[in-house]
């Protein structure tokens, strides 16, 4: 099928964004089944690109290529995955990496995380789901992996008319694995962990806390499997307390502490962060460093203000727990809260707390999650280290 863009649409598609919304499409020629590859042309008839089509989705077409001569077949997916791997190797993300970061790797709606010899995959749109076989074959060919698993148990798939599923895409294997990061070891539960099982986007940020945790009492809130907590212990913290609402996460965090020989320094409790921050401030508990890495607070534009209020609240409370001259480590993975908005919120919280922040580092996700300027959703992680004077 050939689809034609409407006459008056923004510059977004032309300037590199791969998504074409239903209301941006005008006439079409020929027919296509949901998930099929279609060709997109401008209103005036010049070729824009080829991509996959889903009439059930608001994002009607996601472009895979802007090269008219490029054929979308199994080899295409092999080439794209291979290129992404060459790039990761070049920039030094080899053992563990986000191998495919969707749009940033020109494979919209595809996520692949590599945890040493294991691969976890998400196909979040119908058009990419159809190529799952080719994608798995490419992984087999390039890596001869010990296992491939799909974590497609994610609600966004319903927007594409797909079911939520998880399971093996290779011969079954033990889905409880261990990965190495920054000289530490972490248990990863590929089957039941959050998202793909492990948050690789913070791998460099975990190293960034090295100098500020030494010798101090550290609190990590929203700790998941205790990754920042263990790094704090590794970098010389005196004591580390980790809090997460998930019992499963806390159990894994405790096992991670044992695995690395820090069980006497790192303690973990399953509690609600909002209660803990309020209660412990009241009780007069104080820390040298408080680290916050909450889950995304909203996925819809209507709730951006609510998300901002949430960030302000937890950061304000965290600051009250920090000794003068101590450090706040605070992150946000909410896609719809841009970096400036997040920073403004943290500084507004500091004002209310009558504290001054001295920025140590202002960071984003690790470079194996590349940022493409024209595709704002590719820059999603905000990460601030600040001294709280
Ligand atoms: N920093 C971690 C990732 C944190 S993900 C890492 O790098 O590995 C966010 C965590 O917040 C999840 O583990 C989730 O269980 C937890 N969480 C969500 N709501 C919470 C709440 N109200 N209180 C405490 N933890 C919560």
Coordinates of C-alpha atoms and ligand atoms in Angstrom, one line a residue:
X1 CA 0.0 0.0 0.0
X2 CA 1.0 3.6 -0.7
X3 CA 0.0 6.2 2.0
X4 CA 0.1 9.9 1.4
X5 CA 0.7 12.5 4.1
X6 CA -1.8 15.3 4.4
X7 CA -0.8 18.6 2.9
X8 CA -0.4 20.6 6.1
X9 CA 1.4 18.6 8.7
X10 CA 4.3 19.6 10.9
X11 CA 7.9 19.2 10.1
X12 CA 8.3 16.3 12.5
X13 CA 8.1 13.4 10.1
X14 CA 10.3 15.1 7.4
X15 CA 12.9 16.1 10.0
X16 CA 13.4 12.5 11.1
X17 CA 10.7 11.4 13.5
X18 CA 9.6 7.8 12.5
X19 CA 6.0 8.0 13.8
X20 CA 3.1 8.9 11.5
X21 CA -0.2 9.5 13.3
X22 CA -3.6 8.6 11.8
X23 CA -4.6 12.3 11.5
X24 CA -1.4 13.0 9.4
X25 CA -2.4 10.5 6.7
X26 CA -4.6 11.4 3.7
X27 CA -5.2 9.3 0.6
X28 CA -3.9 5.8 0.1
X29 CA -3.5 3.4 -2.9
X30 CA -3.9 -0.3 -2.5
X31 CA -4.6 -2.4 0.6
X32 CA -2.6 -3.5 3.6
X33 CA -3.2 -5.9 6.4
X34 CA -2.5 -4.8 10.0
X35 CA 1.2 -5.0 10.5
X36 CA 2.2 -5.0 6.8
X37 CA 5.0 -2.9 5.4
X38 CA 3.6 0.2 3.6
X39 CA 5.3 3.0 1.6
X40 CA 4.7 6.6 2.7
X41 CA 4.8 9.6 0.4
X42 CA 4.5 13.3 0.9
X43 CA 1.3 15.1 -0.3
X44 CA 3.2 16.0 -3.4
X45 CA 4.2 12.4 -4.1
X46 CA 7.8 12.3 -3.0
X47 CA 9.0 9.2 -1.2
X48 CA 9.3 9.6 2.6
X49 CA 9.9 6.1 3.8
X50 CA 8.8 2.5 4.4
X51 CA 7.4 1.2 7.7
X52 CA 4.9 -1.0 9.3
X53 CA 1.2 -0.1 9.5
X54 CA -1.5 -0.7 12.1
X55 CA -4.9 0.8 11.5
X56 CA -5.8 0.0 15.2
X57 CA -3.1 2.2 16.6
X58 CA -3.0 5.9 16.9
X59 CA 0.5 5.7 15.6
X60 CA -0.6 4.4 12.1
X61 CA 2.9 3.9 10.6
X62 CA 6.3 3.6 12.1
X63 CA 9.1 4.1 9.6
X64 CA 11.9 1.5 9.4
X65 CA 13.8 3.1 6.5
X66 CA 13.9 6.3 4.4
X67 CA 15.8 4.5 1.6
X68 CA 13.4 3.5 -1.2
X69 CA 15.7 0.7 -2.3
X70 CA 16.1 -0.9 1.1
X71 CA 14.0 -4.2 1.2
X72 CA 12.4 -5.0 4.5
X73 CA 13.1 -8.7 4.9
X74 CA 14.8 -11.0 7.4
X75 CA 18.2 -9.7 6.2
X76 CA 17.1 -6.1 7.0
X77 CA 16.5 -7.0 10.6
X78 CA 19.8 -8.9 10.8
X79 CA 21.7 -5.9 9.4
X80 CA 20.0 -3.5 11.8
X81 CA 20.7 -5.6 14.9
X82 CA 24.3 -6.2 13.7
X83 CA 24.9 -2.5 13.2
X84 CA 23.5 -1.8 16.7
X85 CA 25.8 -4.4 18.2
X86 CA 28.8 -3.0 16.3
X87 CA 27.9 0.5 17.7
X88 CA 27.6 -0.8 21.3
X89 CA 31.0 -2.5 21.0
X90 CA 32.5 0.6 19.7
X91 CA 31.3 2.8 22.6
X92 CA 32.2 0.1 25.1
X93 CA 29.0 -1.5 26.1
X94 CA 29.7 -5.2 25.5
X95 CA 28.9 -7.5 28.4
X96 CA 25.6 -6.0 29.3
X97 CA 23.8 -3.5 27.2
X98 CA 20.6 -2.3 25.7
X99 CA 21.3 -3.8 22.3
X100 CA 18.2 -2.2 20.7
X101 CA 16.7 1.0 21.9
X102 CA 13.7 1.1 19.6
X103 CA 13.5 4.3 17.5
X104 CA 17.1 5.3 18.3
X105 CA 18.2 2.1 16.5
X106 CA 15.8 2.6 13.7
X107 CA 13.7 -0.3 14.9
X108 CA 10.6 1.3 16.3
X109 CA 8.9 -0.4 19.3
X110 CA 11.7 -3.0 19.7
X111 CA 13.6 -3.3 22.9
X112 CA 16.4 -5.9 23.4
X113 CA 18.5 -6.1 26.5
X114 CA 21.7 -8.2 26.6
X115 CA 22.6 -9.6 29.9
X116 CA 25.9 -11.3 29.1
X117 CA 24.8 -14.4 27.2
X118 CA 21.1 -13.9 27.7
X119 CA 18.7 -11.7 25.8
X120 CA 15.4 -10.2 26.8
X121 CA 13.1 -8.8 24.1
X122 CA 10.0 -6.7 23.9
X123 CA 8.0 -6.2 20.7
X124 CA 5.7 -3.3 21.5
X125 CA 3.9 -2.8 18.2
X126 CA 2.1 -5.2 15.9
X127 CA 4.4 -4.4 12.9
X128 CA 7.5 -5.4 14.8
X129 CA 5.9 -8.4 16.5
X130 CA 5.5 -9.9 13.0
X131 CA 9.2 -10.0 12.6
X132 CA 9.9 -11.6 15.9
X133 CA 11.1 -14.8 14.2
X134 CA 13.6 -12.9 12.1
X135 CA 14.8 -11.0 15.1
X136 CA 15.3 -14.1 17.2
X137 CA 17.1 -15.8 14.2
X138 CA 19.4 -12.7 14.0
X139 CA 20.3 -12.9 17.7
X140 CA 21.0 -16.7 17.3
X141 CA 23.3 -16.0 14.4
X142 CA 25.2 -13.1 15.9
X143 CA 25.5 -14.2 19.5
X144 CA 24.8 -18.0 19.8
X145 CA 23.1 -17.0 23.1
X146 CA 22.4 -19.2 26.1
X147 CA 18.8 -18.0 26.1
X148 CA 16.3 -15.6 24.7
X149 CA 13.1 -14.5 26.5
X150 CA 10.2 -12.2 25.7
X151 CA 8.8 -9.9 28.3
X152 CA 5.8 -8.8 26.4
X153 CA 3.7 -8.6 29.5
X154 CA 3.3 -4.9 29.1
X155 CA 0.1 -2.9 28.8
X156 CA 1.1 -0.7 25.8
X157 CA 0.7 -3.8 23.7
X158 CA -3.1 -3.5 24.1
X159 CA -3.0 -0.2 22.3
X160 CA -1.8 -2.2 19.3
X161 CA -4.5 -4.9 19.7
X162 CA -2.0 -7.4 21.0
X163 CA -2.1 -9.7 24.1
X164 CA 0.3 -9.5 27.0
X165 CA 2.6 -12.5 27.1
X166 CA 6.0 -13.7 28.4
X167 CA 8.0 -16.8 27.7
X168 CA 11.0 -18.4 26.0
X169 CA 12.0 -17.6 22.5
X170 CA 14.8 -20.1 22.7
X171 CA 15.1 -23.5 24.3
X172 CA 14.1 -23.1 28.0
X173 CA 16.8 -22.0 30.4
X174 CA 17.1 -21.0 34.1
X175 CA 15.8 -17.4 34.1
X176 CA 17.5 -16.5 37.3
X177 CA 20.9 -15.3 36.1
X178 CA 23.7 -13.2 37.5
X179 CA 25.3 -10.2 35.8
X180 CA 28.5 -8.3 36.6
X181 CA 28.5 -4.5 36.8
X182 CA 31.2 -2.2 38.0
X183 CA 32.9 -5.0 39.8
X184 CA 29.7 -6.2 41.6
X185 CA 27.3 -9.1 40.9
X186 CA 23.6 -8.9 40.7
X187 CA 20.9 -11.5 40.6
X188 CA 18.5 -10.8 37.7
X189 CA 15.1 -12.5 37.5
X190 CA 14.4 -12.4 33.8
X191 CA 10.9 -14.0 34.2
X192 CA 9.5 -12.0 37.1
X193 CA 11.7 -9.0 37.5
X194 CA 10.5 -5.5 36.6
X195 CA 10.5 -4.6 32.9
X196 CA 13.2 -6.7 31.3
X197 CA 14.5 -7.7 34.8
X198 CA 17.3 -5.1 35.3
X199 CA 17.7 -1.4 34.7
X200 CA 20.7 -1.0 32.5
X201 CA 20.0 2.7 31.9
X202 CA 21.5 3.5 35.3
X203 CA 24.7 1.5 34.9
X204 CA 26.9 4.5 34.5
X205 CA 25.0 6.6 37.0
X206 CA 25.6 3.9 39.6
X207 CA 29.3 4.6 39.2
X208 CA 28.8 8.3 39.5
X209 CA 27.9 8.1 43.2
X210 CA 31.4 6.8 44.0
X211 CA 32.9 9.9 45.7
X212 CA 29.8 11.2 47.5
X213 CA 28.9 8.1 49.5
X214 CA 32.3 7.3 51.0
X215 CA 32.1 7.0 54.8
X216 CA 28.5 8.1 55.0
X217 CA 25.1 6.7 56.1
X218 CA 23.1 6.2 52.9
X219 CA 19.4 5.8 52.2
X220 CA 18.2 4.4 48.9
X221 CA 14.4 4.8 48.3
X222 CA 12.7 2.9 45.4
X223 CA 15.7 0.6 45.6
X224 CA 14.4 -2.3 43.5
X225 CA 17.1 -5.0 43.8
X226 CA 19.5 -2.7 45.6
X227 CA 21.8 -1.8 42.8
X228 CA 22.6 1.7 44.0
X229 CA 22.7 0.5 47.6
X230 CA 25.3 -2.1 46.7
X231 CA 27.4 0.4 44.8
X232 CA 27.3 2.7 47.8
X233 CA 28.6 -0.1 50.0
X234 CA 31.2 -1.0 47.4
X235 CA 32.4 2.6 47.3
X236 CA 32.8 2.8 51.1
X237 CA 29.5 3.9 52.7
X238 CA 29.4 3.2 56.4
X239 CA 25.8 2.0 56.4
X240 CA 23.2 1.6 53.7
X241 CA 19.4 1.3 54.0
X242 CA 17.3 0.4 51.0
X243 CA 13.5 0.6 50.8
X244 CA 11.1 -0.7 48.1
X245 CA 7.4 -1.5 48.1
X246 CA 8.0 -4.8 46.4
X247 CA 8.7 -7.8 48.6
X248 CA 10.2 -9.6 45.7
X249 CA 12.6 -6.7 44.9
X250 CA 13.6 -6.5 48.6
X251 CA 14.2 -10.2 48.8
X252 CA 16.5 -10.0 45.7
X253 CA 18.2 -7.0 47.2
X254 CA 19.1 -9.0 50.3
X255 CA 20.4 -11.8 48.2
X256 CA 22.5 -9.3 46.2
X257 CA 24.0 -8.0 49.5
X258 CA 24.9 -11.5 50.4
X259 CA 26.3 -12.3 47.0
X260 CA 28.7 -9.3 47.3
X261 CA 29.6 -9.8 50.9
X262 CA 27.9 -6.6 52.1
X263 CA 25.0 -8.1 54.1
X264 CA 26.2 -6.4 57.3
X265 CA 26.4 -3.0 55.7
X266 CA 23.3 -3.1 53.5
X267 CA 19.9 -3.6 55.0
X268 CA 16.6 -3.6 53.0
X269 CA 13.0 -3.2 54.0
X270 CA 9.7 -3.5 52.1
X271 CA 7.9 -0.3 52.8
X272 CA 6.0 2.5 51.0
X273 CA 8.4 5.3 50.1
X274 CA 5.9 8.0 50.7
X275 CA 5.3 6.8 54.3
X276 CA 8.9 6.2 55.0
X277 CA 10.1 9.6 53.9
X278 CA 7.4 11.3 56.0
X279 CA 7.8 9.2 59.1
X280 CA 11.6 9.1 59.2
X281 CA 11.9 12.8 58.8
X282 CA 9.5 13.3 61.7
X283 CA 11.5 10.8 63.8
X284 CA 14.6 12.9 63.2
X285 CA 16.5 10.3 61.2
X286 CA 19.3 11.9 59.1
X287 CA 21.5 10.6 56.3
X288 CA 24.6 11.8 54.5
X289 CA 23.1 10.7 51.2
X290 CA 19.6 10.0 50.1
X291 CA 19.0 8.4 46.6
X292 CA 15.6 8.4 44.9
X293 CA 14.8 6.5 41.7
X294 CA 11.0 6.1 41.5
X295 CA 9.1 4.5 38.7
X296 CA 7.5 6.6 35.9
X297 CA 4.9 8.8 37.6
X298 CA 2.7 9.2 34.4
X299 CA 2.4 7.9 30.9
X300 CA -0.3 10.4 29.8
X301 CA -0.1 14.1 29.2
X302 CA -3.1 14.9 31.3
X303 CA -1.2 13.8 34.4
X304 CA 2.1 15.6 33.9
X305 CA 1.3 18.1 36.6
X306 CA 0.5 15.3 39.1
X307 CA 3.8 13.7 38.3
X308 CA 5.6 17.0 38.9
X309 CA 3.8 17.3 42.3
X310 CA 4.9 13.8 43.1
X311 CA 8.6 14.6 42.3
X312 CA 8.4 17.7 44.4
X313 CA 7.0 15.9 47.3
X314 CA 9.4 13.0 47.5
X315 CA 12.4 15.3 46.9
X316 CA 11.3 17.8 49.5
X317 CA 10.9 15.0 52.0
X318 CA 14.3 13.5 51.0
X319 CA 16.0 16.8 51.5
X320 CA 14.6 17.0 55.1
X321 CA 16.4 13.7 55.8
X322 CA 19.8 15.0 54.5
X323 CA 22.3 16.4 56.9
X324 CA 23.7 19.8 56.1
X325 CA 26.4 19.3 53.4
X326 CA 25.0 15.8 52.5
X327 CA 23.9 14.7 49.1
X328 CA 20.8 14.1 47.2
X329 CA 20.8 11.7 44.3
X330 CA 17.6 11.9 42.4
X331 CA 16.3 10.4 39.2
X332 CA 13.2 10.5 36.9
X333 CA 12.4 8.2 34.1
X334 CA 9.1 9.8 33.2
X335 CA 9.2 10.4 29.5
X336 CA 6.8 13.3 29.6
X337 CA 8.7 15.3 32.1
X338 CA 11.5 16.9 30.2
X339 CA 14.9 17.6 31.8
X340 CA 14.3 21.3 32.5
X341 CA 11.0 20.6 34.1
X342 CA 12.5 18.0 36.4
X343 CA 15.4 20.3 37.4
X344 CA 12.9 23.2 38.1
X345 CA 10.9 20.9 40.3
X346 CA 13.9 19.8 42.3
X347 CA 15.0 23.4 42.8
X348 CA 11.4 24.4 43.8
X349 CA 11.5 21.6 46.4
X350 CA 14.8 22.9 47.7
X351 CA 13.3 26.4 48.0
X352 CA 10.4 25.0 50.1
X353 CA 12.9 23.0 52.2
X354 CA 14.9 26.2 52.7
X355 CA 18.0 24.4 51.4
X356 CA 20.5 25.4 48.7
X357 CA 21.5 22.8 46.1
X358 CA 25.0 22.7 44.7
X359 CA 25.0 20.6 41.5
X360 CA 27.6 17.9 41.4
X361 CA 26.5 16.1 38.3
X362 CA 23.5 16.3 35.9
X363 CA 23.3 13.2 33.8
X364 CA 21.1 11.1 31.6
X365 CA 20.8 7.4 30.7
X366 CA 23.8 5.3 29.7
X367 CA 25.0 5.8 26.0
X368 CA 23.8 2.3 25.1
X369 CA 20.4 4.1 25.1
X370 CA 21.2 6.6 22.4
X371 CA 19.5 10.0 22.3
X372 CA 18.2 11.3 19.0
X373 CA 17.4 15.0 19.2
X374 CA 14.5 14.8 16.8
X375 CA 12.9 12.0 18.7
X376 CA 12.3 13.5 22.2
X377 CA 11.1 10.3 23.7
X378 CA 14.6 8.8 23.3
X379 CA 15.9 11.2 26.1
X380 CA 13.9 10.0 29.1
X381 CA 16.2 9.6 32.1
X382 CA 17.1 12.5 34.3
X383 CA 19.7 12.0 37.0
X384 CA 21.0 14.7 39.4
X385 CA 23.6 14.5 42.1
X386 CA 23.5 17.6 44.3
X387 CA 25.0 18.7 47.6
X388 CA 22.3 19.9 49.9
X389 CA 23.7 22.8 51.8
Ligands
LIG1 N1 17.1 2.2 41.1 C1 16.6 0.9 40.7 C2 15.3 1.0 39.9 C3 14.2 1.5 40.6 S1 12.7 1.1 39.7 C4 17.7 0.3 39.8 O1 18.5 1.1 39.2 O2 17.7 -0.9 39.6 C5 11.5 1.8 40.8 C6 11.2 1.0 42.0 O3 10.2 1.7 42.8 C7 10.5 -0.4 41.8 O4 11.3 -1.4 42.3 C8 9.2 -0.3 42.5 O5 8.9 -1.6 43.1 C9 9.4 0.7 43.5 N2 8.2 1.4 44.0 C10 7.1 1.8 43.3 N3 6.3 2.5 44.1 C11 6.8 2.5 45.3 C12 6.4 3.1 46.5 N4 5.3 3.8 46.7 N5 7.3 2.9 47.6 C13 8.4 2.3 47.5 N6 8.9 1.7 46.3 C14 8.1 1.9 45.2

